[in-house]
């Protein structure tokens, strides 16, 4: 297990839709606690996963979403296969209700297969969601995406430099690597040519 010695700065921001300029302009990662507690999705999730699923279902417009599935042997890790000539998961275009049913079915499985929906555009698939669950960033129209799944692990990758990740339901853990140390890390190619 990776030993983590440094932690990012943590601040608490009470119920607001506006992200302070001091946070927007910082070059360092910051953990903001409580910032989205007023969102209806967060409130539904604090009641139960079923309530959060129901809330998402009501906001969903029926457009198929891309879901990923990895066998239990993957232990939740979405990655390449052992030969590095493909992936250890399958993807499919599905209805959200199918994914939510699968997640619900697997919730008590101690070693479930990985079920993951990543980077799904909220405006395209959940147009009403941004009306009640939003963050205002002065002068910016953010791209808003939804990630949904059970216990999954995503390998180190490059993300947009200005990224705000909001964990509305459940838990999410990030491990951030300092940019000045990138030469010491082995990074897997962005794309495999199959």
Short mmCIF file of C-alpha atoms in Angstrom, two decimals:
data_model
loop_
_atom_site.label_atom_id
_atom_site.label_comp_id
_atom_site.label_asym_id
_atom_site.label_seq_id
_atom_site.Cartn_x
_atom_site.Cartn_y
_atom_site.Cartn_z
CA UNK A 1 0.00 0.00 0.00
CA UNK A 2 1.24 3.46 -0.88
CA UNK A 3 2.33 5.47 2.15
CA UNK A 4 0.94 8.98 1.98
CA UNK A 5 2.91 11.54 3.96
CA UNK A 6 1.59 14.84 2.61
CA UNK A 7 -2.02 15.88 2.65
CA UNK A 8 -3.60 18.73 0.73
CA UNK A 9 -4.94 21.81 2.43
CA UNK A 10 -8.49 21.39 3.74
CA UNK A 11 -11.05 24.15 4.12
CA UNK A 12 -14.74 24.24 5.00
CA UNK A 13 -17.13 26.30 2.93
CA UNK A 14 -20.72 26.50 4.05
CA UNK A 15 -23.62 26.09 1.68
CA UNK A 16 -22.91 28.20 -1.35
CA UNK A 17 -23.08 27.81 -5.10
CA UNK A 18 -20.22 30.26 -5.62
CA UNK A 19 -16.63 29.09 -5.64
CA UNK A 20 -14.38 31.78 -4.10
CA UNK A 21 -11.85 33.42 -6.39
CA UNK A 22 -9.03 32.51 -4.00
CA UNK A 23 -9.76 28.85 -4.69
CA UNK A 24 -10.17 29.35 -8.43
CA UNK A 25 -6.78 31.08 -8.71
CA UNK A 26 -4.73 28.71 -6.56
CA UNK A 27 -2.17 26.47 -8.22
CA UNK A 28 -2.36 23.93 -5.39
CA UNK A 29 -4.97 21.23 -4.81
CA UNK A 30 -7.48 22.01 -2.05
CA UNK A 31 -10.03 19.78 -0.33
CA UNK A 32 -13.25 21.70 0.29
CA UNK A 33 -15.56 20.10 2.86
CA UNK A 34 -19.27 20.92 3.08
CA UNK A 35 -19.38 22.97 -0.12
CA UNK A 36 -22.09 20.91 -1.82
CA UNK A 37 -23.99 19.66 1.25
CA UNK A 38 -27.05 21.68 0.16
CA UNK A 39 -27.35 19.83 -3.17
CA UNK A 40 -30.48 17.67 -3.42
CA UNK A 41 -28.34 14.79 -4.75
CA UNK A 42 -26.12 14.94 -1.64
CA UNK A 43 -29.16 15.05 0.63
CA UNK A 44 -30.69 12.06 -1.15
CA UNK A 45 -27.41 10.14 -0.83
CA UNK A 46 -27.20 10.86 2.89
CA UNK A 47 -30.59 9.20 3.27
CA UNK A 48 -29.66 6.12 1.23
CA UNK A 49 -28.11 4.96 -2.03
CA UNK A 50 -31.62 4.02 -3.17
CA UNK A 51 -32.76 7.62 -2.70
CA UNK A 52 -29.73 8.87 -4.64
CA UNK A 53 -30.47 6.36 -7.43
CA UNK A 54 -34.09 7.51 -7.52
CA UNK A 55 -33.03 11.16 -7.71
CA UNK A 56 -30.66 10.41 -10.61
CA UNK A 57 -33.32 8.32 -12.35
CA UNK A 58 -35.76 11.24 -12.27
CA UNK A 59 -33.15 13.58 -13.78
CA UNK A 60 -32.12 11.07 -16.47
CA UNK A 61 -33.44 11.71 -20.00
CA UNK A 62 -33.09 8.18 -21.38
CA UNK A 63 -30.04 8.75 -23.63
CA UNK A 64 -27.78 5.66 -23.48
CA UNK A 65 -24.67 6.01 -21.31
CA UNK A 66 -21.34 4.19 -21.55
CA UNK A 67 -20.74 1.74 -18.71
CA UNK A 68 -17.68 -0.35 -17.96
CA UNK A 69 -17.60 -3.82 -16.41
CA UNK A 70 -14.58 -5.72 -15.07
CA UNK A 71 -14.61 -9.23 -13.63
CA UNK A 72 -14.19 -9.65 -9.84
CA UNK A 73 -10.58 -10.81 -10.40
CA UNK A 74 -9.73 -7.22 -11.39
CA UNK A 75 -10.51 -6.18 -7.79
CA UNK A 76 -12.08 -2.98 -9.08
CA UNK A 77 -9.05 -1.89 -11.08
CA UNK A 78 -9.92 -0.53 -14.50
CA UNK A 79 -6.73 -1.15 -16.48
CA UNK A 80 -5.01 -2.97 -19.32
CA UNK A 81 -5.09 -6.76 -19.56
CA UNK A 82 -2.07 -8.80 -18.44
CA UNK A 83 -0.59 -8.84 -21.98
CA UNK A 84 -1.03 -5.08 -22.46
CA UNK A 85 -2.73 -5.72 -25.79
CA UNK A 86 -6.22 -4.74 -24.65
CA UNK A 87 -8.17 -3.92 -21.55
CA UNK A 88 -9.37 -5.87 -18.51
CA UNK A 89 -12.89 -4.51 -18.86
CA UNK A 90 -15.77 -4.43 -21.32
CA UNK A 91 -17.82 -1.39 -22.23
CA UNK A 92 -21.40 -1.12 -23.37
CA UNK A 93 -23.93 1.54 -24.20
CA UNK A 94 -26.73 1.07 -21.66
CA UNK A 95 -29.75 2.65 -20.08
CA UNK A 96 -28.95 4.21 -16.68
CA UNK A 97 -31.62 2.08 -15.00
CA UNK A 98 -29.77 -1.09 -16.07
CA UNK A 99 -26.56 0.21 -14.46
CA UNK A 100 -28.33 1.27 -11.26
CA UNK A 101 -30.05 -2.13 -11.01
CA UNK A 102 -26.68 -3.87 -11.38
CA UNK A 103 -25.08 -1.66 -8.73
CA UNK A 104 -28.00 -2.33 -6.40
CA UNK A 105 -27.73 -6.08 -7.01
CA UNK A 106 -24.00 -6.02 -6.18
CA UNK A 107 -24.11 -3.77 -3.10
CA UNK A 108 -23.72 -6.61 -0.58
CA UNK A 109 -21.23 -8.64 -2.64
CA UNK A 110 -17.88 -8.62 -0.76
CA UNK A 111 -15.90 -9.09 -4.00
CA UNK A 112 -18.06 -7.61 -6.74
CA UNK A 113 -17.21 -7.06 -10.37
CA UNK A 114 -16.42 -3.44 -11.11
CA UNK A 115 -19.28 -1.41 -12.58
CA UNK A 116 -18.30 2.10 -13.61
CA UNK A 117 -19.80 5.00 -15.54
CA UNK A 118 -17.17 7.64 -16.21
CA UNK A 119 -17.14 11.18 -17.52
CA UNK A 120 -20.80 11.20 -18.57
CA UNK A 121 -21.89 14.66 -19.67
CA UNK A 122 -24.57 15.91 -17.30
CA UNK A 123 -26.15 18.39 -19.73
CA UNK A 124 -26.58 15.65 -22.34
CA UNK A 125 -27.89 12.89 -20.05
CA UNK A 126 -29.23 14.68 -16.94
CA UNK A 127 -30.23 18.17 -18.11
CA UNK A 128 -32.20 19.00 -14.94
CA UNK A 129 -29.38 17.95 -12.61
CA UNK A 130 -27.33 21.14 -13.12
CA UNK A 131 -30.29 23.31 -12.19
CA UNK A 132 -30.36 22.06 -8.58
CA UNK A 133 -26.80 20.76 -8.17
CA UNK A 134 -24.41 23.38 -9.46
CA UNK A 135 -21.31 25.40 -8.74
CA UNK A 136 -20.93 28.94 -10.03
CA UNK A 137 -17.46 29.90 -11.18
CA UNK A 138 -17.26 33.54 -12.22
CA UNK A 139 -16.82 33.87 -15.97
CA UNK A 140 -16.67 30.10 -16.57
CA UNK A 141 -19.17 27.70 -18.10
CA UNK A 142 -17.76 24.47 -16.69
CA UNK A 143 -18.05 21.13 -18.42
CA UNK A 144 -19.95 19.02 -15.90
CA UNK A 145 -19.63 15.25 -15.91
CA UNK A 146 -20.90 12.43 -13.74
CA UNK A 147 -18.89 9.46 -12.46
CA UNK A 148 -20.80 6.59 -10.92
CA UNK A 149 -19.83 3.13 -9.78
CA UNK A 150 -18.97 0.72 -7.05
CA UNK A 151 -15.46 0.10 -5.69
CA UNK A 152 -13.22 0.98 -8.61
CA UNK A 153 -9.60 2.05 -8.96
CA UNK A 154 -8.52 4.21 -11.85
CA UNK A 155 -4.81 4.32 -12.71
CA UNK A 156 -2.73 7.47 -12.58
CA UNK A 157 -3.54 9.75 -15.47
CA UNK A 158 -3.35 13.36 -16.57
CA UNK A 159 -6.43 15.45 -15.85
CA UNK A 160 -7.45 18.95 -16.77
CA UNK A 161 -5.33 21.37 -14.71
CA UNK A 162 -8.38 23.27 -13.45
CA UNK A 163 -10.58 20.48 -12.20
CA UNK A 164 -13.25 20.56 -9.50
CA UNK A 165 -14.34 17.08 -8.41
CA UNK A 166 -17.46 16.98 -6.24
CA UNK A 167 -18.21 13.74 -4.41
CA UNK A 168 -21.98 13.87 -3.93
CA UNK A 169 -22.60 10.31 -2.70
CA UNK A 170 -20.21 7.73 -1.25
CA UNK A 171 -16.45 8.18 -1.07
CA UNK A 172 -13.77 9.13 -3.52
CA UNK A 173 -10.02 9.10 -2.97
CA UNK A 174 -7.47 10.96 -5.04
CA UNK A 175 -3.72 10.45 -5.01
CA UNK A 176 -1.96 13.46 -6.50
CA UNK A 177 1.61 13.33 -7.76
CA UNK A 178 3.79 16.45 -7.83
CA UNK A 179 4.50 17.61 -11.35
CA UNK A 180 8.21 18.08 -10.63
CA UNK A 181 8.47 14.32 -9.97
CA UNK A 182 6.78 13.10 -13.17
CA UNK A 183 10.07 11.87 -14.65
CA UNK A 184 10.31 9.30 -11.84
CA UNK A 185 6.94 7.70 -12.60
CA UNK A 186 6.30 5.07 -15.24
CA UNK A 187 3.27 6.23 -17.16
CA UNK A 188 1.36 3.86 -19.38
CA UNK A 189 0.64 5.16 -22.90
CA UNK A 190 -2.61 7.08 -23.26
CA UNK A 191 -3.80 4.77 -26.02
CA UNK A 192 -2.98 1.26 -27.03
CA UNK A 193 -2.91 0.42 -30.70
CA UNK A 194 -4.86 -2.82 -30.89
#
